[in-house]
Coordinates of C-alpha atoms and ligand atoms in Angstrom, one line a residue:
M22 CA 60.8 44.9 -7.9
K23 CA 62.2 48.1 -9.3
N24 CA 61.7 49.8 -12.6
D25 CA 62.9 53.1 -13.9
L26 CA 59.9 53.9 -15.9
K27 CA 58.8 57.5 -16.0
I28 CA 55.1 57.7 -15.5
S29 CA 53.5 60.0 -18.1
R30 CA 51.3 62.1 -16.0
R31 CA 48.7 63.7 -18.2
T32 CA 46.0 63.9 -15.5
F33 CA 45.7 63.2 -11.9
L34 CA 42.6 61.8 -10.3
T35 CA 41.7 61.8 -6.7
A36 CA 40.4 58.5 -5.5
A37 CA 39.0 57.7 -2.1
G38 CA 42.4 56.6 -0.8
G39 CA 44.3 59.7 -2.1
T40 CA 46.0 60.7 -5.3
I41 CA 46.6 58.2 -8.0
V42 CA 48.3 58.6 -11.3
S43 CA 45.9 58.5 -14.2
I44 CA 46.7 56.2 -17.1
G45 CA 46.0 59.2 -19.4
L46 CA 43.0 60.1 -21.5
P47 CA 43.5 60.6 -25.2
G48 CA 42.0 63.7 -26.6
T49 CA 39.6 62.3 -29.1
Y50 CA 37.3 59.4 -28.7
L51 CA 35.7 57.9 -31.8
K52 CA 32.6 56.9 -30.0
L53 CA 29.6 55.0 -31.3
S54 CA 26.2 56.6 -31.0
N55 CA 24.3 56.6 -27.7
A56 CA 21.7 54.2 -29.1
Q57 CA 24.5 51.8 -30.1
Q58 CA 26.1 52.1 -26.6
L59 CA 22.8 51.2 -24.9
A60 CA 22.2 48.3 -27.2
L61 CA 25.7 46.9 -26.5
A62 CA 25.3 47.4 -22.7
A63 CA 22.1 45.3 -22.8
S64 CA 23.5 42.5 -25.0
I65 CA 24.9 39.5 -23.4
R66 CA 28.0 37.4 -24.4
P67 CA 27.9 33.6 -24.6
D68 CA 29.6 33.5 -21.3
G69 CA 26.8 35.5 -19.6
R70 CA 28.8 38.7 -19.3
S71 CA 27.5 42.0 -20.7
R72 CA 29.0 42.9 -24.0
L73 CA 29.9 46.3 -22.7
P74 CA 31.2 46.2 -19.1
P75 CA 29.8 48.7 -16.6
G76 CA 31.1 52.3 -17.1
Q77 CA 32.6 51.5 -20.5
H78 CA 31.8 53.0 -23.9
A79 CA 32.6 51.5 -27.3
V80 CA 35.0 53.2 -29.7
E81 CA 35.5 52.6 -33.4
K82 CA 39.2 52.3 -33.4
I83 CA 42.0 51.2 -31.1
L84 CA 43.5 54.1 -29.3
D85 CA 47.2 54.6 -28.8
M86 CA 47.8 54.7 -25.1
G87 CA 51.5 55.4 -25.3
G88 CA 54.1 53.9 -23.0
S89 CA 57.8 53.5 -23.4
P90 CA 58.3 51.4 -26.6
G91 CA 61.0 48.8 -27.0
T92 CA 63.5 48.8 -29.8
A93 CA 63.4 45.1 -30.7
T94 CA 62.9 44.2 -34.3
V95 CA 61.5 41.0 -35.7
E96 CA 65.1 39.9 -36.2
S97 CA 66.5 40.9 -32.8
W98 CA 63.5 40.1 -30.6
R99 CA 63.8 37.3 -28.0
M100 CA 61.5 36.3 -25.2
R101 CA 62.7 34.4 -22.2
I102 CA 60.1 32.3 -20.3
Y103 CA 61.6 31.5 -16.9
G104 CA 61.1 31.5 -13.2
E105 CA 59.5 28.6 -11.4
V106 CA 59.4 26.3 -14.4
K107 CA 61.0 23.0 -15.1
R108 CA 62.4 23.9 -18.6
P109 CA 63.1 27.7 -19.1
I110 CA 63.3 28.6 -22.8
V111 CA 64.1 31.6 -25.0
L112 CA 62.0 32.1 -28.1
S113 CA 62.9 34.0 -31.3
Y114 CA 60.2 35.6 -33.5
K115 CA 60.6 32.7 -35.9
E116 CA 60.3 30.1 -33.1
L117 CA 57.1 31.9 -31.9
L118 CA 55.7 31.6 -35.4
D119 CA 56.6 27.9 -35.5
L120 CA 54.3 27.3 -32.5
E121 CA 50.6 26.6 -33.1
Q122 CA 49.0 29.9 -34.2
V123 CA 45.5 31.0 -33.2
S124 CA 43.4 34.0 -34.2
I125 CA 40.7 35.3 -32.0
T126 CA 38.1 38.0 -32.2
C127 CA 37.6 39.6 -28.9
D128 CA 36.8 42.9 -27.0
V129 CA 39.4 44.9 -25.1
H130 CA 38.6 47.2 -22.3
C131 CA 40.8 50.2 -21.2
V132 CA 40.5 51.3 -17.6
T133 CA 40.0 54.9 -18.8
G134 CA 36.7 53.8 -20.2
W135 CA 37.0 52.8 -23.8
T136 CA 36.2 49.4 -25.2
L137 CA 37.2 48.2 -28.6
L138 CA 34.8 45.4 -29.8
D139 CA 35.5 42.7 -32.2
S140 CA 39.2 43.2 -32.6
R141 CA 41.2 40.4 -34.3
W142 CA 44.5 39.2 -32.9
T143 CA 46.8 36.5 -33.9
G144 CA 49.6 34.7 -32.0
V145 CA 50.2 31.8 -29.7
R146 CA 48.1 30.8 -26.7
L147 CA 50.0 31.5 -23.5
G148 CA 48.9 28.0 -22.4
T149 CA 50.9 26.5 -25.4
I150 CA 54.0 28.3 -24.1
L151 CA 53.4 27.3 -20.5
D152 CA 53.0 23.7 -21.6
R153 CA 56.5 23.9 -23.0
V154 CA 58.2 25.3 -19.9
K155 CA 56.1 23.3 -17.4
P156 CA 55.4 25.5 -14.3
V157 CA 56.3 23.8 -11.1
R158 CA 53.5 22.7 -8.8
N159 CA 53.5 25.8 -6.5
A160 CA 53.6 28.3 -9.4
N161 CA 50.7 30.6 -9.2
F162 CA 51.4 33.8 -11.1
V163 CA 52.6 35.0 -14.5
I164 CA 54.5 38.3 -14.7
F165 CA 54.7 39.9 -18.2
E166 CA 58.0 41.8 -18.5
A167 CA 58.1 44.5 -21.2
A168 CA 60.6 47.0 -22.4
K169 CA 61.8 49.8 -20.1
G170 CA 60.7 48.0 -17.0
Y171 CA 56.9 47.9 -17.6
T172 CA 55.4 44.8 -16.0
S173 CA 51.9 43.4 -15.4
N174 CA 50.9 40.4 -13.4
V175 CA 48.1 37.8 -13.7
P176 CA 47.2 34.7 -11.7
L177 CA 48.3 31.5 -13.6
R178 CA 44.7 30.3 -13.6
D179 CA 43.6 33.5 -15.5
A180 CA 46.6 33.3 -17.8
D181 CA 45.9 29.7 -18.9
Q182 CA 42.5 30.6 -20.5
D183 CA 42.0 30.0 -24.3
N184 CA 41.7 33.7 -25.1
V185 CA 45.0 34.7 -23.4
L186 CA 47.6 35.0 -26.2
V187 CA 51.1 36.3 -26.9
V188 CA 50.3 38.2 -30.2
H189 CA 52.2 39.5 -33.1
S190 CA 49.4 40.6 -35.4
F191 CA 46.3 42.8 -35.3
F192 CA 43.6 42.4 -38.0
D193 CA 46.0 40.1 -39.9
E194 CA 48.8 42.7 -40.1
R195 CA 51.9 42.8 -38.0
L196 CA 51.5 44.9 -34.9
E197 CA 52.5 48.5 -35.2
R198 CA 55.2 49.7 -32.9
A199 CA 52.8 51.9 -30.9
H200 CA 50.7 48.9 -30.2
G201 CA 53.5 46.7 -28.9
A202 CA 55.5 45.4 -31.9
P203 CA 57.0 43.0 -32.3
V204 CA 55.0 41.1 -29.7
R205 CA 52.6 41.9 -26.9
A206 CA 50.5 40.1 -24.3
L207 CA 46.7 39.9 -24.8
I208 CA 44.4 39.1 -21.9
P209 CA 41.0 40.3 -23.1
D210 CA 38.9 39.8 -20.0
R211 CA 41.0 42.0 -17.7
Y212 CA 41.5 45.8 -18.1
F213 CA 43.9 46.4 -21.0
Y214 CA 46.8 47.5 -18.7
K215 CA 47.4 43.8 -18.1
S216 CA 48.2 43.3 -21.8
A217 CA 51.8 44.4 -21.8
K218 CA 53.1 45.8 -25.1
W219 CA 56.7 45.3 -26.2
L220 CA 56.9 42.0 -24.4
E221 CA 60.4 40.7 -23.5
A222 CA 60.0 38.0 -21.0
I223 CA 57.4 36.0 -19.1
K224 CA 58.2 35.0 -15.5
V225 CA 56.3 32.3 -13.6
T226 CA 56.3 32.8 -9.8
S227 CA 54.8 31.3 -6.7
R228 CA 54.3 34.8 -5.2
D229 CA 52.5 37.7 -6.8
E230 CA 54.4 40.7 -8.0
P231 CA 52.1 43.7 -8.7
G232 CA 53.0 45.4 -12.0
F233 CA 53.6 48.9 -13.1
W234 CA 50.0 50.2 -12.9
E235 CA 49.1 47.8 -10.1
R236 CA 51.6 49.6 -7.9
S237 CA 50.3 53.0 -9.0
G238 CA 46.7 52.9 -7.7
Y239 CA 45.1 50.5 -10.2
S240 CA 43.4 47.3 -9.3
N241 CA 45.5 44.1 -9.1
T242 CA 42.6 41.9 -10.2
A243 CA 41.3 44.3 -12.9
D244 CA 38.0 42.6 -13.7
P245 CA 36.0 45.0 -16.0
W246 CA 32.6 43.4 -15.1
K247 CA 33.2 44.0 -11.4
E248 CA 34.6 47.5 -12.3
E249 CA 37.8 46.8 -10.4
R250 CA 39.6 49.9 -11.7
Y251 CA 41.4 51.2 -8.6
S252 CA 43.1 49.5 -5.7
R253 CA 41.6 50.1 -2.4
Ligands
MTE24 N1 54.8 48.1 -22.1 C1 53.6 48.7 -21.9 N2 52.5 48.0 -22.1 C2 51.3 48.6 -21.9 C3 51.2 49.9 -21.5 C4 52.4 50.6 -21.3 O1 52.4 51.8 -20.9 N3 53.6 50.0 -21.6 N4 49.9 50.5 -21.3 C5 48.8 49.6 -21.0 C6 47.5 50.2 -21.1 S1 47.0 51.2 -19.8 C7 46.7 50.0 -22.2 S2 45.1 50.6 -22.2 C8 47.1 49.2 -23.3 C9 47.0 50.2 -24.5 O2 47.3 49.5 -25.7 P1 47.2 50.3 -27.1 O3 48.1 51.5 -26.9 O4 47.7 49.3 -28.1 O5 45.8 50.7 -27.2 O6 48.4 48.8 -23.3 C10 48.8 48.4 -22.0 N5 50.2 47.8 -22.1
MO25 MO1 44.6 51.5 -20.2

């Protein structure tokens, strides 16, 4: 798969295997106190995972991690769901709002180290959309396709969880452009680079297609609790 994205290289890191491109560290972190960080690291979620994954620190506000924004508006936005499915569809923003809406409060974990706790997102479960298109039997992966060629990939099994959404709102307000408006993916239990902003299409495939950061030295599996940051 090709894309013509220019990687914004703010920093380079040297990993064991050579040089990888860093996802970029914003200048200022609004960090919680050390005592709060320690308490969070020790506290356990209902699913048994630690509230703060290893090597992460909690911040007070979502950070803008940049990227190449799309230009779609609420009126012009369309999302194609296609690939190895029985009934490919195209959704408009209004049609997305007509599907069953869910709001979840969850934590998101950027691979550069920040975690935003208790963020509230509203949209449609990816599972609801997949039910509509009906993946064929050997379909195993979901590829999120965003503006300007950005993609990310997740196994269908991980994509079909209740907390994986296609979202249009953050804390009950429409997403800001910087954070992916009109619509972005949200997969809270993987590093945040899987959550493609400016989402334009969802492709279902039988074979994996590593995405933008996954081809640039970052982990394909991206499990924050296993600290799967870099590919090896
Ligand atoms: N289309 C697109 N989606 C993207 C990115 C990007 O560069 N382009 N960056 C990813 C990364 S690395 C992170 S941490 C989050 C950041 O989302 P935020 O800017 O809303 O905090 O978006 C992810 N989704
Ligand atoms: Mo990130």
